[in-house]
CSV table of C-alpha atoms and ligand atoms in Angstrom, one decimal:
chain,number,residue,atom,x,y,z
B,1,MET,CA,-12.5,7.6,7.5
B,2,ARG,CA,-13.2,4.6,5.3
B,3,TYR,CA,-10.9,2.7,3.0
B,4,THR,CA,-10.9,-0.1,0.5
B,5,SER,CA,-8.3,-1.8,-1.8
B,6,LEU,CA,-9.0,-1.5,-5.5
B,7,GLY,CA,-6.6,-4.4,-6.1
B,8,SER,CA,-3.4,-5.6,-4.6
B,9,GLY,CA,-0.5,-7.7,-6.0
B,10,SER,CA,2.4,-7.7,-8.4
B,11,ARG,CA,0.1,-6.7,-11.3
B,12,GLY,CA,-1.2,-3.5,-9.7
B,13,ASN,CA,-2.0,-1.8,-6.4
B,14,ALA,CA,-4.3,1.0,-5.4
B,15,THR,CA,-5.8,1.8,-2.0
B,16,LEU,CA,-8.7,4.3,-1.7
B,17,VAL,CA,-9.1,6.4,1.5
B,18,VAL,CA,-12.2,8.5,1.9
B,19,GLU,CA,-12.8,11.2,4.5
B,20,GLN,CA,-16.0,13.2,4.3
B,21,ASP,CA,-16.6,13.8,0.6
B,22,LYS,CA,-12.9,13.7,-0.5
B,23,ALA,CA,-10.8,10.8,-1.5
B,24,LEU,CA,-7.1,10.0,-1.8
B,25,LEU,CA,-5.4,7.1,-3.5
B,26,ILE,CA,-2.3,5.4,-2.3
B,27,ASP,CA,-0.6,4.2,-5.5
B,28,CYS,CA,-2.1,3.7,-8.9
B,29,GLY,CA,-0.6,0.6,-10.5
B,30,PHE,CA,-3.6,0.2,-12.9
B,31,SER,CA,-4.3,1.9,-16.2
B,32,ARG,CA,-6.7,4.9,-16.0
B,33,LYS,CA,-9.4,2.8,-17.6
B,34,VAL,CA,-9.1,0.0,-15.1
B,35,LEU,CA,-8.8,2.4,-12.2
B,36,PHE,CA,-11.9,4.4,-13.2
B,37,SER,CA,-13.9,1.2,-13.5
B,38,ARG,CA,-12.8,0.0,-10.0
B,39,LEU,CA,-13.6,3.4,-8.5
B,40,GLU,CA,-17.1,3.1,-10.0
B,41,MET,CA,-17.4,-0.4,-8.6
B,42,ALA,CA,-16.5,1.1,-5.2
B,43,GLY,CA,-19.2,3.6,-5.6
B,44,LEU,CA,-16.9,6.6,-5.8
B,45,ASP,CA,-17.4,9.6,-8.2
B,46,VAL,CA,-14.0,10.2,-9.7
B,47,ARG,CA,-14.4,14.0,-9.1
B,48,GLN,CA,-14.1,13.2,-5.3
B,49,LEU,CA,-10.5,12.2,-5.9
B,50,ASP,CA,-8.1,14.8,-4.5
B,51,GLY,CA,-4.7,13.4,-5.1
B,52,ILE,CA,-2.5,10.3,-5.4
B,53,PHE,CA,0.3,9.4,-3.0
B,54,VAL,CA,2.9,7.2,-4.7
B,55,THR,CA,5.0,4.8,-2.7
B,56,HIS,CA,7.7,4.1,-5.3
B,57,GLU,CA,8.4,3.9,-9.0
B,58,HIS,CA,7.7,0.2,-9.7
B,59,GLY,CA,5.0,-0.2,-12.3
B,60,ASP,CA,2.6,-2.1,-10.0
B,61,HIS,CA,2.4,1.2,-8.0
B,62,ALA,CA,3.0,4.0,-10.4
B,63,ARG,CA,1.7,2.9,-13.8
B,64,GLY,CA,-1.5,4.9,-14.0
B,65,VAL,CA,-0.5,7.9,-11.8
B,66,VAL,CA,0.2,10.6,-14.4
B,67,SER,CA,-2.7,9.6,-16.7
B,68,VAL,CA,-5.2,9.7,-13.9
B,69,CYS,CA,-3.9,13.0,-12.4
B,70,GLU,CA,-3.8,14.8,-15.7
B,71,ALA,CA,-7.3,13.7,-16.6
B,72,LEU,CA,-8.6,15.0,-13.3
B,73,ASN,CA,-6.1,17.9,-12.8
B,74,ILE,CA,-5.1,16.7,-9.3
B,75,PRO,CA,-1.7,16.5,-7.7
B,76,PHE,CA,0.4,13.4,-7.1
B,77,TYR,CA,2.8,13.2,-4.2
B,78,ALA,CA,6.1,11.3,-4.4
B,79,SER,CA,9.6,11.4,-3.0
B,80,PHE,CA,12.4,13.1,-5.0
B,81,GLY,CA,13.9,9.7,-5.8
B,82,THR,CA,10.6,8.3,-7.0
B,83,ALA,CA,10.0,11.4,-9.1
B,84,ARG,CA,13.5,11.3,-10.6
B,85,ALA,CA,13.1,7.6,-11.5
B,86,MET,CA,9.7,8.3,-13.1
B,87,GLN,CA,11.0,11.5,-14.9
B,88,TRP,CA,8.4,13.5,-13.1
B,89,LEU,CA,10.7,16.3,-11.8
B,90,GLU,CA,9.4,18.9,-14.3
B,91,HIS,CA,5.8,17.7,-14.0
B,92,PRO,CA,3.5,20.6,-12.8
B,93,LEU,CA,1.2,18.2,-10.8
B,94,TRP,CA,4.1,16.6,-8.8
B,95,ARG,CA,4.4,17.5,-5.1
B,96,CYS,CA,7.7,16.5,-3.4
B,97,ILE,CA,7.3,14.7,-0.1
B,98,ALA,CA,9.9,13.5,2.4
B,99,SER,CA,10.0,10.8,5.1
B,100,ASP,CA,8.5,11.9,8.5
B,101,GLU,CA,7.1,15.2,7.1
B,102,VAL,CA,3.4,15.1,7.4
B,103,VAL,CA,1.4,16.3,4.4
B,104,SER,CA,-2.1,17.7,4.7
B,105,ALA,CA,-4.4,16.5,2.0
B,106,GLY,CA,-8.0,17.7,2.4
B,107,ALA,CA,-9.2,16.5,5.9
B,108,LEU,CA,-6.4,13.9,6.1
B,109,ALA,CA,-2.9,14.1,7.3
B,110,VAL,CA,-0.5,11.7,5.6
B,111,MET,CA,2.8,10.7,7.1
B,112,PRO,CA,5.4,9.2,4.8
B,113,VAL,CA,7.7,6.5,6.2
B,114,VAL,CA,10.9,5.4,4.6
B,115,VAL,CA,11.2,1.6,4.0
B,116,PRO,CA,13.9,-0.8,2.8
B,117,HIS,CA,13.0,-1.8,-0.8
B,118,ASP,CA,14.9,-1.9,-4.1
B,119,ALA,CA,13.7,1.4,-5.4
B,120,GLU,CA,15.2,4.9,-5.5
B,121,GLU,CA,13.5,6.4,-2.4
B,122,PRO,CA,10.5,4.3,-1.4
B,123,LEU,CA,8.0,5.6,1.1
B,124,GLN,CA,4.9,4.0,2.7
B,125,PHE,CA,2.1,5.9,4.5
B,126,VAL,CA,0.2,6.4,7.7
B,127,VAL,CA,-3.0,8.3,7.2
B,128,GLU,CA,-4.8,10.1,10.0
B,129,ASN,CA,-8.1,12.0,10.2
B,130,ALA,CA,-9.0,14.9,12.5
B,131,ALA,CA,-10.5,12.6,15.0
B,132,GLY,CA,-7.2,10.8,15.4
B,133,SER,CA,-8.1,7.6,13.6
B,134,ARG,CA,-5.0,6.1,12.0
B,135,LEU,CA,-4.7,3.8,9.0
B,136,GLY,CA,-1.2,2.3,8.2
B,137,VAL,CA,-0.6,1.1,4.7
B,138,LEU,CA,2.6,-0.8,4.2
B,139,SER,CA,3.8,-3.0,1.3
B,140,ASP,CA,7.0,-3.5,-0.7
B,141,LEU,CA,9.6,-3.8,2.0
B,142,GLY,CA,12.2,-6.5,2.5
B,143,SER,CA,12.7,-6.2,6.3
B,144,LEU,CA,11.4,-4.6,9.4
B,145,THR,CA,13.2,-1.7,10.9
B,146,ALA,CA,12.9,0.0,14.3
B,147,HIS,CA,11.8,3.1,12.5
B,148,ILE,CA,8.9,1.3,10.8
B,149,VAL,CA,7.7,-0.4,14.0
B,150,SER,CA,7.7,3.0,15.7
B,151,ALA,CA,6.0,4.9,12.9
B,152,TYR,CA,3.1,2.4,12.6
B,153,GLN,CA,2.4,2.3,16.4
B,154,GLY,CA,-1.1,3.3,17.4
B,155,CYS,CA,-2.8,2.4,14.1
B,156,HIS,CA,-6.4,1.5,14.3
B,157,ALA,CA,-6.2,-0.3,10.9
B,158,LEU,CA,-3.3,-1.9,9.1
B,159,GLN,CA,-3.0,-3.0,5.5
B,160,LEU,CA,0.2,-5.0,5.3
B,161,GLU,CA,2.2,-7.0,2.8
B,162,ALA,CA,2.3,-10.8,3.1
B,163,ASN,CA,4.1,-11.4,-0.1
B,164,HIS,CA,5.6,-14.9,0.0
B,165,ASP,CA,6.1,-18.2,1.8
B,166,PRO,CA,9.8,-18.8,2.0
B,167,ASP,CA,9.5,-22.5,1.1
B,168,MET,CA,7.3,-21.8,-1.9
B,169,LEU,CA,9.7,-19.1,-3.1
B,170,ARG,CA,12.6,-21.5,-2.9
B,171,SER,CA,10.9,-24.3,-4.8
B,172,GLY,CA,9.0,-21.9,-7.1
B,173,PRO,CA,9.6,-20.8,-10.7
B,174,TYR,CA,11.7,-17.7,-10.0
B,175,PRO,CA,15.4,-17.9,-11.0
B,176,PRO,CA,17.9,-17.8,-8.1
B,177,SER,CA,18.8,-14.1,-8.6
B,178,LEU,CA,15.1,-13.1,-8.4
B,179,GLN,CA,14.5,-15.4,-5.4
B,180,ALA,CA,17.3,-13.7,-3.6
B,181,ARG,CA,15.9,-10.2,-4.5
B,182,VAL,CA,12.4,-11.1,-3.2
B,183,ALA,CA,13.7,-12.7,0.0
B,184,GLY,CA,16.4,-10.1,0.6
B,185,ASN,CA,16.3,-7.1,3.0
B,186,PHE,CA,15.2,-4.8,0.1
B,187,GLY,CA,12.6,-7.2,-1.4
B,188,HIS,CA,9.3,-8.2,0.0
B,189,LEU,CA,7.9,-9.3,3.4
B,190,SER,CA,7.2,-13.0,3.9
B,191,ASN,CA,4.1,-14.2,5.7
B,192,GLN,CA,6.1,-14.8,8.8
B,193,GLN,CA,7.6,-11.3,8.8
B,194,CYS,CA,4.1,-9.9,8.3
B,195,ALA,CA,2.9,-11.9,11.4
B,196,GLU,CA,5.9,-10.6,13.4
B,197,LEU,CA,5.0,-7.0,12.4
B,198,ILE,CA,1.4,-7.5,13.5
B,199,TYR,CA,2.6,-8.9,16.8
B,200,ARG,CA,4.8,-5.8,17.3
B,201,LEU,CA,2.0,-3.4,16.4
B,202,GLN,CA,-0.9,-4.9,18.3
B,203,TRP,CA,-2.7,-2.8,20.8
B,204,ASP,CA,-6.2,-2.5,22.2
B,205,GLY,CA,-7.2,0.1,19.5
B,206,LEU,CA,-6.3,-2.1,16.5
B,207,ARG,CA,-9.6,-2.9,14.8
B,208,TYR,CA,-8.7,-4.2,11.3
B,209,VAL,CA,-5.8,-6.0,9.7
B,210,THR,CA,-5.7,-6.9,6.0
B,211,ALA,CA,-2.9,-8.6,4.1
B,212,GLY,CA,-2.1,-7.9,0.5
B,213,HIS,CA,0.6,-7.9,-2.2
B,214,ILE,CA,0.2,-11.7,-2.0
B,215,SER,CA,2.4,-13.4,-4.7
B,216,GLU,CA,0.5,-15.5,-7.1
B,217,LYS,CA,3.5,-17.8,-7.7
B,218,ASN,CA,5.3,-17.9,-4.3
B,219,ASN,CA,2.4,-18.0,-1.9
B,220,ALA,CA,-0.9,-19.6,-1.2
B,221,ARG,CA,-3.8,-17.8,0.5
B,222,ALA,CA,-4.2,-20.6,3.0
B,223,LEU,CA,-0.6,-20.2,4.1
B,224,VAL,CA,-1.1,-16.4,4.7
B,225,SER,CA,-4.2,-17.1,6.7
B,226,GLN,CA,-2.4,-19.8,8.7
B,227,ALA,CA,0.6,-17.5,9.4
B,228,LEU,CA,-1.6,-14.6,10.6
B,229,CYS,CA,-4.5,-16.2,12.4
B,230,GLY,CA,-2.5,-17.1,15.4
B,231,VAL,CA,-1.2,-13.6,16.0
B,232,LEU,CA,-4.6,-12.1,15.2
B,233,GLY,CA,-6.4,-14.5,17.5
B,234,CYS,CA,-9.0,-15.5,14.9
B,235,ALA,CA,-9.9,-18.5,12.8
B,236,PRO,CA,-7.9,-18.9,9.5
B,237,GLY,CA,-11.1,-18.2,7.5
B,238,ASP,CA,-11.5,-14.9,9.2
B,239,VAL,CA,-8.2,-13.4,8.1
B,240,ARG,CA,-8.8,-10.6,5.6
B,241,LEU,CA,-6.9,-11.0,2.4
B,242,LEU,CA,-6.8,-8.6,-0.6
B,243,GLU,CA,-7.3,-9.7,-4.2
B,244,GLN,CA,-5.5,-8.7,-7.3
B,245,ASP,CA,-8.6,-8.4,-9.5
B,246,GLN,CA,-11.3,-7.4,-7.1
B,247,ILE,CA,-12.0,-4.5,-4.8
B,248,SER,CA,-12.2,-5.3,-1.1
B,249,ASP,CA,-15.0,-4.6,1.4
B,250,TRP,CA,-15.1,-1.0,2.7
B,251,LEU,CA,-13.7,-0.7,6.2
B,252,GLN,CA,-14.7,2.2,8.4
B,253,LEU,CA,-12.7,3.8,11.2
U,1,ZN,ZN1,4.8,-3.8,-5.5
U,2,ZN,ZN1,8.1,-2.5,-5.4
């Protein structure tokens, strides 16, 4: 299994996971045009794409889903709540998924995990191949739950949200109501919460950790690196951070 981020942040998210000659996307918060150009940059033929797993209805995750799936005639997988919020319930390409029920997609098994976020029925995903390699993708959650910590145990790679620095959020440009939403239990993970999660998920088999969904207004990349390098046991410059407008390096499990 190999994977890459095609972009991560409040203006759009998409993670590409490839096993053998088939590929899945987790989220498509980009227009079809942007997504296809980033797939090309990643060296993937769009015909390899087998489906899109959608975490929740926010535009930075769901914007391009229907347009891409209709163009390629491939299914998209989302919870009932997400589908209802997106008015997808009658769409012939929608497949309903539920927390803790593993979905087979090509050679990959995808386990949806329920998370606390201000959306109708948000899910995040653990992807596993036949050899037992596990990738955990987790963003858009306001707090850590025992269920999340248990569901993401044993991952060989983690792509986690490090959204904001609490001090920058407090002194930043967001109005108080939006600050409260972002910092709240159904908002987004801070750098410190991300570090805590890594600490709780660390094991000998963990090979890669990347941090994404980094706020452009309420965070600084140096602060993310600083918060994570201690727990990762590496130099700040070696912490892997995702970009909004660039694809990341491929990582192979
Ligand atoms: Zn988001
Ligand atoms: Zn969201």
